[in-house]
């Protein structure tokens, strides 16, 4: 299993919906259009992929200088326990 981490927002609405539903975040997933738009408009979103499958996502709300608040860290349950969430959080702090 090779996980690729990206900072490009090349995910689709369907990718996002599938990931959020995989972790039972029904409320966030209840409006896919708004969720997708919010993520696209967020300055800091990192994703984890296995092949073409979105398996993890982390989003930070930040001021671009000193402060960042991690808003989402999600990993599909089938991929949990493999360090994906830890890597996403590290990437936020290293690259942000």
mmCIF file of N, CA, C and O in Angstrom:
data_model
loop_
_atom_site.group_PDB
_atom_site.id
_atom_site.type_symbol
_atom_site.label_atom_id
_atom_site.label_comp_id
_atom_site.label_asym_id
_atom_site.label_seq_id
_atom_site.Cartn_x
_atom_site.Cartn_y
_atom_site.Cartn_z
ATOM 1 N N UNK A 1 0.841 -1.176 0.000
ATOM 2 C CA UNK A 1 0.000 0.000 0.000
ATOM 3 C C UNK A 1 0.889 1.243 0.000
ATOM 4 O O UNK A 1 1.678 1.458 0.911
ATOM 5 N N UNK A 2 0.759 2.031 -1.061
ATOM 6 C CA UNK A 2 1.491 3.291 -1.121
ATOM 7 C C UNK A 2 0.489 4.438 -1.005
ATOM 8 O O UNK A 2 -0.429 4.562 -1.814
ATOM 9 N N UNK A 3 0.683 5.271 0.008
ATOM 10 C CA UNK A 3 -0.171 6.429 0.220
ATOM 11 C C UNK A 3 0.561 7.657 -0.310
ATOM 12 O O UNK A 3 1.722 7.892 0.034
ATOM 13 N N UNK A 4 -0.128 8.415 -1.133
ATOM 14 C CA UNK A 4 0.404 9.653 -1.693
ATOM 15 C C UNK A 4 -0.309 10.821 -1.008
ATOM 16 O O UNK A 4 -1.544 10.827 -0.910
ATOM 17 N N UNK A 5 0.464 11.798 -0.551
ATOM 18 C CA UNK A 5 -0.090 12.980 0.112
ATOM 19 C C UNK A 5 -0.015 14.153 -0.855
ATOM 20 O O UNK A 5 0.992 14.340 -1.528
ATOM 21 N N UNK A 6 -1.103 14.914 -0.912
ATOM 22 C CA UNK A 6 -1.185 16.024 -1.855
ATOM 23 C C UNK A 6 -1.712 17.281 -1.170
ATOM 24 O O UNK A 6 -2.503 17.194 -0.229
ATOM 25 N N UNK A 7 -1.299 18.425 -1.721
ATOM 26 C CA UNK A 7 -1.907 19.680 -1.294
ATOM 27 C C UNK A 7 -2.740 20.296 -2.411
ATOM 28 O O UNK A 7 -3.311 21.361 -2.241
ATOM 29 N N UNK A 8 -2.838 19.609 -3.539
ATOM 30 C CA UNK A 8 -3.724 20.056 -4.607
ATOM 31 C C UNK A 8 -5.154 19.658 -4.263
ATOM 32 O O UNK A 8 -5.389 18.605 -3.683
ATOM 33 N N UNK A 9 -6.073 20.491 -4.646
ATOM 34 C CA UNK A 9 -7.484 20.201 -4.383
ATOM 35 C C UNK A 9 -8.086 19.539 -5.617
ATOM 36 O O UNK A 9 -8.996 20.055 -6.241
ATOM 37 N N UNK A 10 -7.568 18.365 -5.937
ATOM 38 C CA UNK A 10 -8.030 17.651 -7.123
ATOM 39 C C UNK A 10 -9.061 16.577 -6.788
ATOM 40 O O UNK A 10 -9.331 15.690 -7.584
ATOM 41 N N UNK A 11 -9.660 16.694 -5.620
ATOM 42 C CA UNK A 11 -10.717 15.765 -5.229
ATOM 43 C C UNK A 11 -12.034 16.207 -5.873
ATOM 44 O O UNK A 11 -12.190 17.359 -6.283
ATOM 45 N N UNK A 12 -12.959 15.274 -5.936
ATOM 46 C CA UNK A 12 -14.295 15.574 -6.459
ATOM 47 C C UNK A 12 -15.283 15.608 -5.303
ATOM 48 O O UNK A 12 -14.984 15.160 -4.184
ATOM 49 N N UNK A 13 -16.450 16.108 -5.597
ATOM 50 C CA UNK A 13 -17.525 16.107 -4.603
ATOM 51 C C UNK A 13 -17.828 14.676 -4.157
ATOM 52 O O UNK A 13 -18.073 14.412 -2.982
ATOM 53 N N UNK A 14 -17.771 13.759 -5.105
ATOM 54 C CA UNK A 14 -18.050 12.348 -4.799
ATOM 55 C C UNK A 14 -16.975 11.762 -3.890
ATOM 56 O O UNK A 14 -17.287 11.007 -2.966
ATOM 57 N N UNK A 15 -15.678 12.103 -4.144
ATOM 58 C CA UNK A 15 -14.585 11.637 -3.271
ATOM 59 C C UNK A 15 -14.826 12.093 -1.841
ATOM 60 O O UNK A 15 -14.679 11.319 -0.888
ATOM 61 N N UNK A 16 -15.157 13.376 -1.702
ATOM 62 C CA UNK A 16 -15.356 13.966 -0.378
ATOM 63 C C UNK A 16 -16.536 13.309 0.326
ATOM 64 O O UNK A 16 -16.441 12.927 1.504
ATOM 65 N N UNK A 17 -17.638 13.171 -0.379
ATOM 66 C CA UNK A 17 -18.827 12.570 0.215
ATOM 67 C C UNK A 17 -18.536 11.146 0.687
ATOM 68 O O UNK A 17 -18.888 10.771 1.814
ATOM 69 N N UNK A 18 -17.865 10.366 -0.142
ATOM 70 C CA UNK A 18 -17.529 8.984 0.227
ATOM 71 C C UNK A 18 -16.666 8.942 1.488
ATOM 72 O O UNK A 18 -16.906 8.131 2.392
ATOM 73 N N UNK A 19 -15.669 9.821 1.579
ATOM 74 C CA UNK A 19 -14.796 9.830 2.754
ATOM 75 C C UNK A 19 -15.563 10.239 4.006
ATOM 76 O O UNK A 19 -15.449 9.589 5.050
ATOM 77 N N UNK A 20 -16.343 11.298 3.935
ATOM 78 C CA UNK A 20 -17.089 11.757 5.108
ATOM 79 C C UNK A 20 -18.102 10.711 5.565
ATOM 80 O O UNK A 20 -18.278 10.496 6.760
ATOM 81 N N UNK A 21 -18.755 10.051 4.625
ATOM 82 C CA UNK A 21 -19.706 9.008 5.008
ATOM 83 C C UNK A 21 -19.002 7.787 5.585
ATOM 84 O O UNK A 21 -19.551 7.098 6.443
ATOM 85 N N UNK A 22 -17.767 7.520 5.152
ATOM 86 C CA UNK A 22 -17.036 6.352 5.664
ATOM 87 C C UNK A 22 -16.757 6.478 7.162
ATOM 88 O O UNK A 22 -16.608 5.474 7.851
ATOM 89 N N UNK A 23 -16.684 7.717 7.660
ATOM 90 C CA UNK A 23 -16.436 7.924 9.091
ATOM 91 C C UNK A 23 -17.708 8.370 9.824
ATOM 92 O O UNK A 23 -17.644 8.871 10.948
ATOM 93 N N UNK A 24 -18.843 8.183 9.161
ATOM 94 C CA UNK A 24 -20.163 8.482 9.743
ATOM 95 C C UNK A 24 -20.357 9.947 10.114
ATOM 96 O O UNK A 24 -21.032 10.258 11.091
ATOM 97 N N UNK A 25 -19.779 10.835 9.335
ATOM 98 C CA UNK A 25 -20.005 12.273 9.541
ATOM 99 C C UNK A 25 -21.172 12.704 8.657
ATOM 100 O O UNK A 25 -21.030 13.490 7.742
ATOM 101 N N UNK A 26 -22.354 12.166 8.981
ATOM 102 C CA UNK A 26 -23.559 12.413 8.198
ATOM 103 C C UNK A 26 -23.922 13.901 8.158
ATOM 104 O O UNK A 26 -24.356 14.398 7.130
ATOM 105 N N UNK A 27 -23.762 14.595 9.282
ATOM 106 C CA UNK A 27 -24.151 16.003 9.320
ATOM 107 C C UNK A 27 -23.311 16.817 8.341
ATOM 108 O O UNK A 27 -23.852 17.606 7.563
ATOM 109 N N UNK A 28 -22.004 16.635 8.354
ATOM 110 C CA UNK A 28 -21.144 17.350 7.416
ATOM 111 C C UNK A 28 -21.436 16.935 5.979
ATOM 112 O O UNK A 28 -21.371 17.759 5.067
ATOM 113 N N UNK A 29 -21.761 15.677 5.783
ATOM 114 C CA UNK A 29 -22.015 15.158 4.437
ATOM 115 C C UNK A 29 -23.433 15.439 3.958
ATOM 116 O O UNK A 29 -23.745 15.187 2.795
ATOM 117 N N UNK A 30 -24.275 15.988 4.806
ATOM 118 C CA UNK A 30 -25.678 16.183 4.442
ATOM 119 C C UNK A 30 -25.864 17.236 3.352
ATOM 120 O O UNK A 30 -26.910 17.269 2.709
ATOM 121 N N UNK A 31 -24.877 18.098 3.172
ATOM 122 C CA UNK A 31 -24.948 19.068 2.077
ATOM 123 C C UNK A 31 -23.630 19.024 1.297
ATOM 124 O O UNK A 31 -22.730 19.838 1.529
ATOM 125 N N UNK A 32 -23.528 18.071 0.380
ATOM 126 C CA UNK A 32 -22.264 17.874 -0.346
ATOM 127 C C UNK A 32 -21.787 19.109 -1.111
ATOM 128 O O UNK A 32 -20.584 19.351 -1.205
ATOM 129 N N UNK A 33 -22.711 19.880 -1.646
ATOM 130 C CA UNK A 33 -22.312 21.076 -2.404
ATOM 131 C C UNK A 33 -21.602 22.079 -1.507
ATOM 132 O O UNK A 33 -20.539 22.602 -1.862
ATOM 133 N N UNK A 34 -22.164 22.346 -0.343
ATOM 134 C CA UNK A 34 -21.552 23.294 0.590
ATOM 135 C C UNK A 34 -20.231 22.752 1.132
ATOM 136 O O UNK A 34 -19.260 23.496 1.277
ATOM 137 N N UNK A 35 -20.190 21.470 1.450
ATOM 138 C CA UNK A 35 -18.967 20.863 1.967
ATOM 139 C C UNK A 35 -17.848 20.959 0.932
ATOM 140 O O UNK A 35 -16.737 21.377 1.249
ATOM 141 N N UNK A 36 -18.152 20.599 -0.296
ATOM 142 C CA UNK A 36 -17.161 20.663 -1.364
ATOM 143 C C UNK A 36 -16.667 22.098 -1.567
ATOM 144 O O UNK A 36 -15.458 22.349 -1.634
ATOM 145 N N UNK A 37 -17.583 23.045 -1.624
ATOM 146 C CA UNK A 37 -17.223 24.450 -1.819
ATOM 147 C C UNK A 37 -16.366 24.961 -0.667
ATOM 148 O O UNK A 37 -15.379 25.674 -0.871
ATOM 149 N N UNK A 38 -16.722 24.581 0.554
ATOM 150 C CA UNK A 38 -15.944 24.998 1.728
ATOM 151 C C UNK A 38 -14.513 24.479 1.635
ATOM 152 O O UNK A 38 -13.558 25.212 1.922
ATOM 153 N N UNK A 39 -14.348 23.235 1.235
ATOM 154 C CA UNK A 39 -13.006 22.656 1.131
ATOM 155 C C UNK A 39 -12.209 23.283 -0.019
ATOM 156 O O UNK A 39 -11.023 23.582 0.139
ATOM 157 N N UNK A 40 -12.856 23.504 -1.133
ATOM 158 C CA UNK A 40 -12.179 24.136 -2.273
ATOM 159 C C UNK A 40 -11.722 25.545 -1.907
ATOM 160 O O UNK A 40 -10.647 25.986 -2.307
ATOM 161 N N UNK A 41 -12.524 26.259 -1.129
ATOM 162 C CA UNK A 41 -12.201 27.635 -0.753
ATOM 163 C C UNK A 41 -11.267 27.739 0.448
ATOM 164 O O UNK A 41 -10.827 28.838 0.791
ATOM 165 N N UNK A 42 -10.960 26.637 1.088
ATOM 166 C CA UNK A 42 -10.057 26.644 2.235
ATOM 167 C C UNK A 42 -8.611 26.731 1.764
ATOM 168 O O UNK A 42 -8.219 26.018 0.838
ATOM 169 N N UNK A 43 -7.811 27.568 2.405
ATOM 170 C CA UNK A 43 -6.423 27.691 1.963
ATOM 171 C C UNK A 43 -5.572 26.460 2.274
ATOM 172 O O UNK A 43 -4.611 26.183 1.565
ATOM 173 N N UNK A 44 -5.917 25.722 3.316
ATOM 174 C CA UNK A 44 -5.068 24.610 3.744
ATOM 175 C C UNK A 44 -5.865 23.312 3.810
ATOM 176 O O UNK A 44 -6.624 23.086 4.749
ATOM 177 N N UNK A 45 -5.696 22.498 2.779
ATOM 178 C CA UNK A 45 -6.314 21.173 2.726
ATOM 179 C C UNK A 45 -5.270 20.213 2.180
ATOM 180 O O UNK A 45 -4.684 20.455 1.123
ATOM 181 N N UNK A 46 -5.019 19.143 2.919
ATOM 182 C CA UNK A 46 -4.108 18.092 2.469
ATOM 183 C C UNK A 46 -4.892 16.790 2.387
ATOM 184 O O UNK A 46 -5.770 16.535 3.216
ATOM 185 N N UNK A 47 -4.566 15.998 1.402
ATOM 186 C CA UNK A 47 -5.279 14.749 1.198
ATOM 187 C C UNK A 47 -4.311 13.577 1.121
ATOM 188 O O UNK A 47 -3.129 13.744 0.825
ATOM 189 N N UNK A 48 -4.853 12.402 1.392
ATOM 190 C CA UNK A 48 -4.093 11.151 1.291
ATOM 191 C C UNK A 48 -4.833 10.236 0.322
ATOM 192 O O UNK A 48 -6.056 10.088 0.412
ATOM 193 N N UNK A 49 -4.081 9.658 -0.588
ATOM 194 C CA UNK A 49 -4.658 8.841 -1.655
ATOM 195 C C UNK A 49 -3.953 7.496 -1.750
ATOM 196 O O UNK A 49 -2.740 7.416 -1.598
ATOM 197 N N UNK A 50 -4.732 6.464 -2.019
ATOM 198 C CA UNK A 50 -4.178 5.194 -2.466
ATOM 199 C C UNK A 50 -4.722 4.981 -3.870
ATOM 200 O O UNK A 50 -5.945 4.865 -4.050
ATOM 201 N N UNK A 51 -3.840 5.004 -4.821
ATOM 202 C CA UNK A 51 -4.230 4.999 -6.242
ATOM 203 C C UNK A 51 -5.158 6.189 -6.478
ATOM 204 O O UNK A 51 -4.775 7.307 -6.211
ATOM 205 N N UNK A 52 -6.367 5.963 -6.932
ATOM 206 C CA UNK A 52 -7.312 7.056 -7.173
ATOM 207 C C UNK A 52 -8.365 7.166 -6.083
ATOM 208 O O UNK A 52 -9.394 7.811 -6.284
ATOM 209 N N UNK A 53 -8.119 6.556 -4.947
ATOM 210 C CA UNK A 53 -9.092 6.570 -3.846
ATOM 211 C C UNK A 53 -8.644 7.554 -2.770
ATOM 212 O O UNK A 53 -7.539 7.432 -2.227
ATOM 213 N N UNK A 54 -9.524 8.502 -2.450
ATOM 214 C CA UNK A 54 -9.278 9.436 -1.360
ATOM 215 C C UNK A 54 -9.473 8.686 -0.044
ATOM 216 O O UNK A 54 -10.574 8.201 0.239
ATOM 217 N N UNK A 55 -8.405 8.555 0.749
ATOM 218 C CA UNK A 55 -8.493 7.776 1.980
ATOM 219 C C UNK A 55 -8.313 8.633 3.237
ATOM 220 O O UNK A 55 -8.561 8.168 4.338
ATOM 221 N N UNK A 56 -7.890 9.884 3.056
ATOM 222 C CA UNK A 56 -7.715 10.757 4.216
ATOM 223 C C UNK A 56 -7.698 12.214 3.814
ATOM 224 O O UNK A 56 -7.411 12.550 2.669
ATOM 225 N N UNK A 57 -8.030 13.071 4.789
ATOM 226 C CA UNK A 57 -8.079 14.503 4.534
ATOM 227 C C UNK A 57 -7.847 15.243 5.836
ATOM 228 O O UNK A 57 -8.334 14.826 6.892
ATOM 229 N N UNK A 58 -7.107 16.330 5.753
ATOM 230 C CA UNK A 58 -6.944 17.234 6.889
ATOM 231 C C UNK A 58 -7.125 18.654 6.379
ATOM 232 O O UNK A 58 -6.641 19.000 5.303
ATOM 233 N N UNK A 59 -7.827 19.450 7.167
ATOM 234 C CA UNK A 59 -8.089 20.840 6.810
ATOM 235 C C UNK A 59 -7.738 21.710 8.000
ATOM 236 O O UNK A 59 -8.084 21.399 9.136
ATOM 237 N N UNK A 60 -7.037 22.801 7.721
ATOM 238 C CA UNK A 60 -6.715 23.761 8.776
ATOM 239 C C UNK A 60 -7.283 25.118 8.409
ATOM 240 O O UNK A 60 -7.320 25.498 7.233
ATOM 241 N N UNK A 61 -7.747 25.827 9.413
ATOM 242 C CA UNK A 61 -8.159 27.218 9.268
ATOM 243 C C UNK A 61 -7.019 28.033 9.833
ATOM 244 O O UNK A 61 -6.613 27.822 10.981
ATOM 245 N N UNK A 62 -6.469 28.932 9.018
ATOM 246 C CA UNK A 62 -5.258 29.607 9.457
ATOM 247 C C UNK A 62 -5.242 31.068 9.040
ATOM 248 O O UNK A 62 -6.018 31.497 8.190
ATOM 249 N N UNK A 63 -4.331 31.820 9.655
ATOM 250 C CA UNK A 63 -4.169 33.230 9.307
ATOM 251 C C UNK A 63 -3.038 33.445 8.309
ATOM 252 O O UNK A 63 -2.725 34.567 7.946
ATOM 253 N N UNK A 64 -2.407 32.365 7.884
ATOM 254 C CA UNK A 64 -1.349 32.463 6.903
ATOM 255 C C UNK A 64 -0.001 32.886 7.466
ATOM 256 O O UNK A 64 0.968 33.012 6.728
ATOM 257 N N UNK A 65 0.070 33.101 8.768
ATOM 258 C CA UNK A 65 1.318 33.570 9.369
ATOM 259 C C UNK A 65 1.727 32.754 10.594
ATOM 260 O O UNK A 65 2.747 32.108 10.590
ATOM 261 N N UNK A 66 0.911 32.812 11.630
ATOM 262 C CA UNK A 66 1.321 32.234 12.908
ATOM 263 C C UNK A 66 0.398 31.148 13.454
ATOM 264 O O UNK A 66 0.839 30.288 14.193
ATOM 265 N N UNK A 67 -0.866 31.231 13.130
ATOM 266 C CA UNK A 67 -1.835 30.378 13.804
ATOM 267 C C UNK A 67 -2.597 29.507 12.812
ATOM 268 O O UNK A 67 -3.029 29.990 11.770
ATOM 269 N N UNK A 68 -2.734 28.242 13.159
ATOM 270 C CA UNK A 68 -3.558 27.326 12.380
ATOM 271 C C UNK A 68 -4.349 26.446 13.347
ATOM 272 O O UNK A 68 -3.809 25.964 14.340
ATOM 273 N N UNK A 69 -5.615 26.290 13.044
ATOM 274 C CA UNK A 69 -6.489 25.405 13.809
ATOM 275 C C UNK A 69 -6.882 24.249 12.909
ATOM 276 O O UNK A 69 -7.394 24.463 11.816
ATOM 277 N N UNK A 70 -6.642 23.055 13.372
ATOM 278 C CA UNK A 70 -7.018 21.890 12.574
ATOM 279 C C UNK A 70 -8.518 21.700 12.729
ATOM 280 O O UNK A 70 -9.026 21.530 13.838
ATOM 281 N N UNK A 71 -9.193 21.757 11.611
ATOM 282 C CA UNK A 71 -10.653 21.669 11.616
ATOM 283 C C UNK A 71 -11.138 20.250 11.337
ATOM 284 O O UNK A 71 -12.087 19.794 11.955
ATOM 285 N N UNK A 72 -10.515 19.578 10.379
ATOM 286 C CA UNK A 72 -10.868 18.196 10.050
ATOM 287 C C UNK A 72 -9.609 17.348 9.967
ATOM 288 O O UNK A 72 -8.600 17.784 9.425
ATOM 289 N N UNK A 73 -9.708 16.145 10.490
ATOM 290 C CA UNK A 73 -8.759 15.077 10.178
ATOM 291 C C UNK A 73 -9.613 13.825 10.045
ATOM 292 O O UNK A 73 -10.226 13.382 11.017
ATOM 293 N N UNK A 74 -9.688 13.300 8.835
ATOM 294 C CA UNK A 74 -10.497 12.117 8.575
ATOM 295 C C UNK A 74 -9.655 11.069 7.867
ATOM 296 O O UNK A 74 -8.879 11.407 6.975
ATOM 297 N N UNK A 75 -9.830 9.830 8.259
ATOM 298 C CA UNK A 75 -9.199 8.715 7.556
ATOM 299 C C UNK A 75 -10.243 7.607 7.448
ATOM 300 O O UNK A 75 -10.873 7.233 8.450
ATOM 301 N N UNK A 76 -10.433 7.128 6.249
ATOM 302 C CA UNK A 76 -11.352 6.020 6.024
ATOM 303 C C UNK A 76 -10.997 4.891 6.999
ATOM 304 O O UNK A 76 -9.822 4.538 7.127
ATOM 305 N N UNK A 77 -11.981 4.329 7.705
ATOM 306 C CA UNK A 77 -11.691 3.281 8.700
ATOM 307 C C UNK A 77 -10.872 2.107 8.168
ATOM 308 O O UNK A 77 -10.104 1.509 8.914
ATOM 309 N N UNK A 78 -10.993 1.795 6.891
ATOM 310 C CA UNK A 78 -10.211 0.693 6.315
ATOM 311 C C UNK A 78 -8.720 1.013 6.285
ATOM 312 O O UNK A 78 -7.894 0.117 6.129
ATOM 313 N N UNK A 79 -8.369 2.296 6.451
ATOM 314 C CA UNK A 79 -6.973 2.730 6.370
ATOM 315 C C UNK A 79 -6.448 3.258 7.698
ATOM 316 O O UNK A 79 -5.313 3.700 7.774
ATOM 317 N N UNK A 80 -7.276 3.216 8.731
ATOM 318 C CA UNK A 80 -6.838 3.720 10.036
ATOM 319 C C UNK A 80 -5.791 2.790 10.639
ATOM 320 O O UNK A 80 -5.725 1.615 10.333
ATOM 321 N N UNK A 81 -4.952 3.362 11.495
ATOM 322 C CA UNK A 81 -3.904 2.587 12.139
ATOM 323 C C UNK A 81 -2.638 2.453 11.302
ATOM 324 O O UNK A 81 -1.742 1.691 11.642
ATOM 325 N N UNK A 82 -2.560 3.201 10.216
ATOM 326 C CA UNK A 82 -1.400 3.122 9.324
ATOM 327 C C UNK A 82 -0.590 4.424 9.323
ATOM 328 O O UNK A 82 0.268 4.617 8.474
ATOM 329 N N UNK A 83 -0.893 5.332 10.256
ATOM 330 C CA UNK A 83 -0.139 6.571 10.378
ATOM 331 C C UNK A 83 -0.574 7.681 9.436
ATOM 332 O O UNK A 83 0.086 8.716 9.350
ATOM 333 N N UNK A 84 -1.674 7.505 8.739
ATOM 334 C CA UNK A 84 -2.119 8.500 7.763
ATOM 335 C C UNK A 84 -2.524 9.797 8.452
ATOM 336 O O UNK A 84 -2.102 10.887 8.031
ATOM 337 N N UNK A 85 -3.314 9.729 9.504
ATOM 338 C CA UNK A 85 -3.732 10.943 10.221
ATOM 339 C C UNK A 85 -2.517 11.668 10.796
ATOM 340 O O UNK A 85 -2.412 12.897 10.693
ATOM 341 N N UNK A 86 -1.595 10.927 11.376
ATOM 342 C CA UNK A 86 -0.373 11.544 11.925
ATOM 343 C C UNK A 86 0.413 12.258 10.840
ATOM 344 O O UNK A 86 0.896 13.376 11.044
ATOM 345 N N UNK A 87 0.524 11.624 9.685
ATOM 346 C CA UNK A 87 1.250 12.250 8.582
ATOM 347 C C UNK A 87 0.552 13.506 8.084
ATOM 348 O O UNK A 87 1.203 14.510 7.788
ATOM 349 N N UNK A 88 -0.767 13.475 7.999
ATOM 350 C CA UNK A 88 -1.504 14.657 7.566
ATOM 351 C C UNK A 88 -1.300 15.826 8.535
ATOM 352 O O UNK A 88 -1.095 16.963 8.114
ATOM 353 N N UNK A 89 -1.334 15.543 9.822
ATOM 354 C CA UNK A 89 -1.138 16.593 10.820
ATOM 355 C C UNK A 89 0.295 17.139 10.730
ATOM 356 O O UNK A 89 0.510 18.363 10.782
ATOM 357 N N UNK A 90 1.260 16.255 10.577
ATOM 358 C CA UNK A 90 2.655 16.703 10.432
ATOM 359 C C UNK A 90 2.805 17.606 9.217
ATOM 360 O O UNK A 90 3.495 18.629 9.275
ATOM 361 N N UNK A 91 2.189 17.230 8.122
ATOM 362 C CA UNK A 91 2.278 18.021 6.897
ATOM 363 C C UNK A 91 1.701 19.408 7.117
ATOM 364 O O UNK A 91 2.269 20.415 6.661
ATOM 365 N N UNK A 92 0.602 19.507 7.835
ATOM 366 C CA UNK A 92 0.014 20.823 8.114
ATOM 367 C C UNK A 92 1.018 21.709 8.836
ATOM 368 O O UNK A 92 1.190 22.872 8.478
ATOM 369 N N UNK A 93 1.679 21.166 9.827
ATOM 370 C CA UNK A 93 2.585 21.993 10.619
ATOM 371 C C UNK A 93 3.914 22.261 9.923
ATOM 372 O O UNK A 93 4.528 23.289 10.143
ATOM 373 N N UNK A 94 4.341 21.368 9.079
ATOM 374 C CA UNK A 94 5.596 21.570 8.353
ATOM 375 C C UNK A 94 5.406 22.550 7.206
ATOM 376 O O UNK A 94 6.216 23.442 7.001
ATOM 377 N N UNK A 95 4.337 22.377 6.451
ATOM 378 C CA UNK A 95 4.159 23.171 5.241
ATOM 379 C C UNK A 95 3.331 24.435 5.438
ATOM 380 O O UNK A 95 3.197 25.230 4.516
ATOM 381 N N UNK A 96 2.766 24.596 6.601
ATOM 382 C CA UNK A 96 1.894 25.747 6.819
ATOM 383 C C UNK A 96 2.609 26.831 7.587
ATOM 384 O O UNK A 96 3.263 26.732 8.487
#
